[in-house]
Amino acid sequence: MMEEPDVVIIGAGAAGTGAARTLAKAGLKTLVLEALDRKGGRASTKTAAGSVVDLGCGWLHSADRNPWTRIAGEIGIAVDRRSSAWGGQFRDLGFTASERDEAHIAFENWTERVSTTPPRSDIASDALDPADGWTSYLQALSGYISGDELERISCKDYAAYDGASTHFNWRVATGYGALVSAAMPVEAMVRLSTPVEAIGLDGRRVEVETAVGTVRARAVIVTTSTNILAGDTIRWPSALDAWREAAARLPLGANEKLFLEIIGSGPFEDETHLIGDPRDASTGSYYIRPFGQPVIECYFGGAGARAVAEQGHEAAFARATDQLAHLFGSDFRRNLRPLVASDWTRTASIGGAYSHALPGYSDARLTLAKSYDERVFFAGEATHTTDFSTAHGALQSGERAAREVIAALAG
């Protein structure tokens, strides 16, 4: 452990990386403590059977203004600016063009109501129009976008994100997780596999307790997920109860990815997409052969992702294969083989995907972003009021928290 660093950052994900980069430029001694055995947090790139896949965030959302686009250029990582196939339906299988038009209109109308005439309840499901016949489809989209059903989504929160989005979505072929990991500055000392057990306030110092020792610092930046902050994995001082209450109102949704390997030939064309069953709120979304690789990314959100966590990967792979076989034909089962899967819900140091505000509590993000006593600072995607749930929102929050630290220590 570094003796008496200026700042301890809890978490080596996108927020921790943003904070470390800013602190390094200011010349502050920084120690980053990460519970996982790798950097990146909820950005995680794996190589499996020769294919590069992102088990966490994969798209640079609002990419034309996303700072990760600039950082990628600075460190020599190419950004793929092609349009996403998401939203299309390969060969209209199971979801005709006219049905997609109807579903799209239903989604656009719901989005308009949420933004301009939201219900007084602030409950996103109260803005649904059951008469349009696409409630299950909109619930599926809510699972992908927010990780939960519309009954648990704040209209104000959703509208803030949607209004800020530029809808440009780009990728990096080498993986978003690899980009985030590569961006950690060499000046920061990073200790992996070092979960924090407790935070203590001692005089003007902050004590950060781990299994391998306790480190004292002038300030700490907390970038843990809201589920960890609100939970009991770490022992928090009672002085931070208001932040923990805010975190509880910004829970992580459920999102999981599975990757099927494509064996041999088949009808699976590069850069194509399918919704498994648009009438099923728990359906998978399938991105076929991204970057031409022989894989299918199977994405589940909300109820679908919770089923993955509850029933296990074997059942999840079987369900994904069943949906694809229903669309392409049962003969092609032999062309699909389980490859690798995420497990964010059961990752002890994270506990889910990304945050959403419960109805009536979108302002909890402002509370969570405040510092305590100019010693404890908070960052992470959940503290961003418009770019929450994204790696760039997390990065920007880390930069913001680091600037606050610099000002406080200078004072």
PDB file of N, CA and C in Angstrom, residues 32 35 213 268 302 344 347 360:
ATOM      1  N   VAL A  32      -5.636   3.530  -6.170  1.00  0.00           N
ATOM      2  CA  VAL A  32      -6.919   3.010  -6.640  1.00  0.00           C
ATOM      3  C   VAL A  32      -7.084   1.591  -6.108  1.00  0.00           C
ATOM      4  N   ALA A  35     -11.901  -4.182  -6.208  1.00  0.00           N
ATOM      5  CA  ALA A  35     -12.246  -5.494  -5.686  1.00  0.00           C
ATOM      6  C   ALA A  35     -12.028  -6.604  -6.714  1.00  0.00           C
ATOM      7  N   GLY A 213      -4.759  -4.405   4.952  1.00  0.00           N
ATOM      8  CA  GLY A 213      -4.303  -3.252   5.701  1.00  0.00           C
ATOM      9  C   GLY A 213      -5.219  -2.062   5.541  1.00  0.00           C
ATOM     10  N   PHE A 268     -26.587 -16.914 -40.738  1.00  0.00           N
ATOM     11  CA  PHE A 268     -26.255 -15.807 -39.855  1.00  0.00           C
ATOM     12  C   PHE A 268     -25.332 -14.825 -40.553  1.00  0.00           C
ATOM     13  N   GLY A 302     -34.054  -6.456 -17.697  1.00  0.00           N
ATOM     14  CA  GLY A 302     -35.233  -6.540 -16.849  1.00  0.00           C
ATOM     15  C   GLY A 302     -35.578  -7.973 -16.477  1.00  0.00           C
ATOM     16  N   TRP A 344     -23.477 -10.072 -13.930  1.00  0.00           N
ATOM     17  CA  TRP A 344     -23.389  -8.820 -13.184  1.00  0.00           C
ATOM     18  C   TRP A 344     -24.219  -8.830 -11.909  1.00  0.00           C
ATOM     19  N   THR A 347     -22.235 -10.538  -9.223  1.00  0.00           N
ATOM     20  CA  THR A 347     -20.871 -10.074  -8.969  1.00  0.00           C
ATOM     21  C   THR A 347     -20.891  -9.275  -7.673  1.00  0.00           C
ATOM     22  N   GLY A 360     -40.326   9.435  -8.743  1.00  0.00           N
ATOM     23  CA  GLY A 360     -40.316  10.473  -7.728  1.00  0.00           C
ATOM     24  C   GLY A 360     -38.957  10.787  -7.143  1.00  0.00           C
TER      25      GLY A 360
END
